CSV table of C-alpha atoms in Angstrom, one decimal:
chain,number,residue,atom,x,y,z
A,1,MET,CA,36.8,0.9,-27.5
A,2,THR,CA,37.5,2.0,-23.9
A,3,VAL,CA,36.8,-0.6,-21.0
A,4,ILE,CA,36.6,0.7,-17.6
A,5,SER,CA,36.2,-0.6,-14.1
A,6,GLY,CA,33.0,-1.1,-12.2
A,7,ALA,CA,34.4,1.8,-9.7
A,8,GLU,CA,34.9,4.0,-12.7
A,9,MET,CA,31.5,3.4,-13.9
A,10,SER,CA,30.1,4.1,-10.5
A,11,ALA,CA,32.2,7.3,-10.3
A,12,LEU,CA,30.9,8.6,-13.6
A,13,PHE,CA,27.2,7.8,-12.5
A,14,ASP,CA,27.6,9.3,-9.1
A,15,GLY,CA,29.3,12.6,-10.6
A,16,TYR,CA,26.7,13.7,-13.2
A,17,GLN,CA,24.4,16.5,-12.8
A,18,ARG,CA,21.5,16.3,-15.0
A,19,THR,CA,21.2,13.4,-17.6
A,20,ALA,CA,23.3,10.3,-17.8
A,21,TRP,CA,23.1,7.6,-20.6
A,22,ARG,CA,24.6,4.4,-21.1
A,23,PHE,CA,24.1,1.9,-24.1
A,24,GLU,CA,25.8,-1.5,-23.7
A,25,THR,CA,25.6,-4.3,-26.0
A,26,GLN,CA,27.7,-7.4,-26.2
A,27,PRO,CA,27.2,-10.9,-28.0
A,28,VAL,CA,27.2,-12.6,-24.5
A,29,TYR,CA,26.8,-11.1,-21.1
A,30,THR,CA,29.6,-12.5,-19.0
A,31,MET,CA,29.7,-10.5,-15.9
A,32,PRO,CA,30.9,-13.0,-13.2
A,33,ASP,CA,29.0,-11.5,-10.3
A,34,GLU,CA,25.8,-11.6,-12.4
A,35,GLN,CA,25.8,-14.8,-13.8
A,36,ALA,CA,23.4,-16.6,-11.2
A,37,SER,CA,20.8,-13.7,-11.7
A,38,ILE,CA,21.2,-14.0,-15.8
A,39,ALA,CA,20.7,-17.8,-15.4
A,40,ARG,CA,17.4,-17.2,-13.5
A,41,PHE,CA,16.3,-14.8,-15.9
A,42,LEU,CA,17.0,-17.0,-18.7
A,43,THR,CA,15.0,-19.9,-17.2
A,44,GLY,CA,12.1,-17.6,-16.5
A,45,GLU,CA,12.7,-17.7,-12.6
A,46,PRO,CA,11.3,-14.8,-10.6
A,47,LYS,CA,13.7,-12.3,-9.3
A,48,PRO,CA,14.3,-12.5,-5.7
A,49,SER,CA,12.5,-9.6,-3.6
A,50,ASP,CA,15.8,-7.9,-3.1
A,51,HIS,CA,17.0,-8.0,-6.6
A,52,ASN,CA,19.5,-5.0,-7.6
A,53,GLU,CA,18.4,-3.3,-4.3
A,54,ASP,CA,21.4,-1.4,-4.1
A,55,TRP,CA,21.0,-0.1,-7.7
A,56,HIS,CA,17.3,0.9,-6.9
A,57,GLU,CA,18.6,2.7,-3.9
A,58,THR,CA,21.0,4.5,-6.1
A,59,VAL,CA,18.4,5.6,-8.6
A,60,ARG,CA,16.0,6.8,-5.7
A,61,SER,CA,18.7,9.1,-4.7
A,62,TYR,CA,19.2,10.2,-8.2
A,63,VAL,CA,15.4,10.9,-8.6
A,64,ALA,CA,15.5,12.8,-5.2
A,65,LEU,CA,18.2,15.2,-6.8
A,66,GLU,CA,16.2,15.6,-10.0
A,67,ARG,CA,18.9,13.7,-12.0
A,68,LYS,CA,17.7,11.4,-14.8
A,69,SER,CA,19.7,8.4,-16.0
A,70,VAL,CA,18.9,5.7,-18.7
A,71,VAL,CA,20.5,2.6,-19.2
A,72,PHE,CA,20.2,-0.2,-22.1
A,73,VAL,CA,21.9,-3.3,-21.7
A,74,LEU,CA,21.5,-5.8,-24.8
A,75,PHE,CA,22.9,-9.1,-25.0
A,76,GLY,CA,22.5,-12.2,-27.5
A,77,ASN,CA,21.5,-12.3,-31.0
A,78,HIS,CA,19.3,-9.3,-32.1
C-alpha cells in the first residue's frame, strides 16, 4: 500500500488529462481536518452552505476542461 500526502494527491488530480478514478476504503475515517464534517454527517445535520466549496470549484474547472473524475470513499462496516 502506498500512502501519499494531500499535496501529492492534489498534484495527481491536477495533472491528469482525460479521466481520473480514485477508490478509498477504510474501516474508520480519521482525517483530522474533516472530523467535524463527518460528525455532522453521522448525526444527520445539514451541510453548511459552503461545504467543500474549494473541491466544487476544482471539479467545475475540470468540467470546463472536459476532464472527468470519479472519487469513491467508503468507511465503516460494509
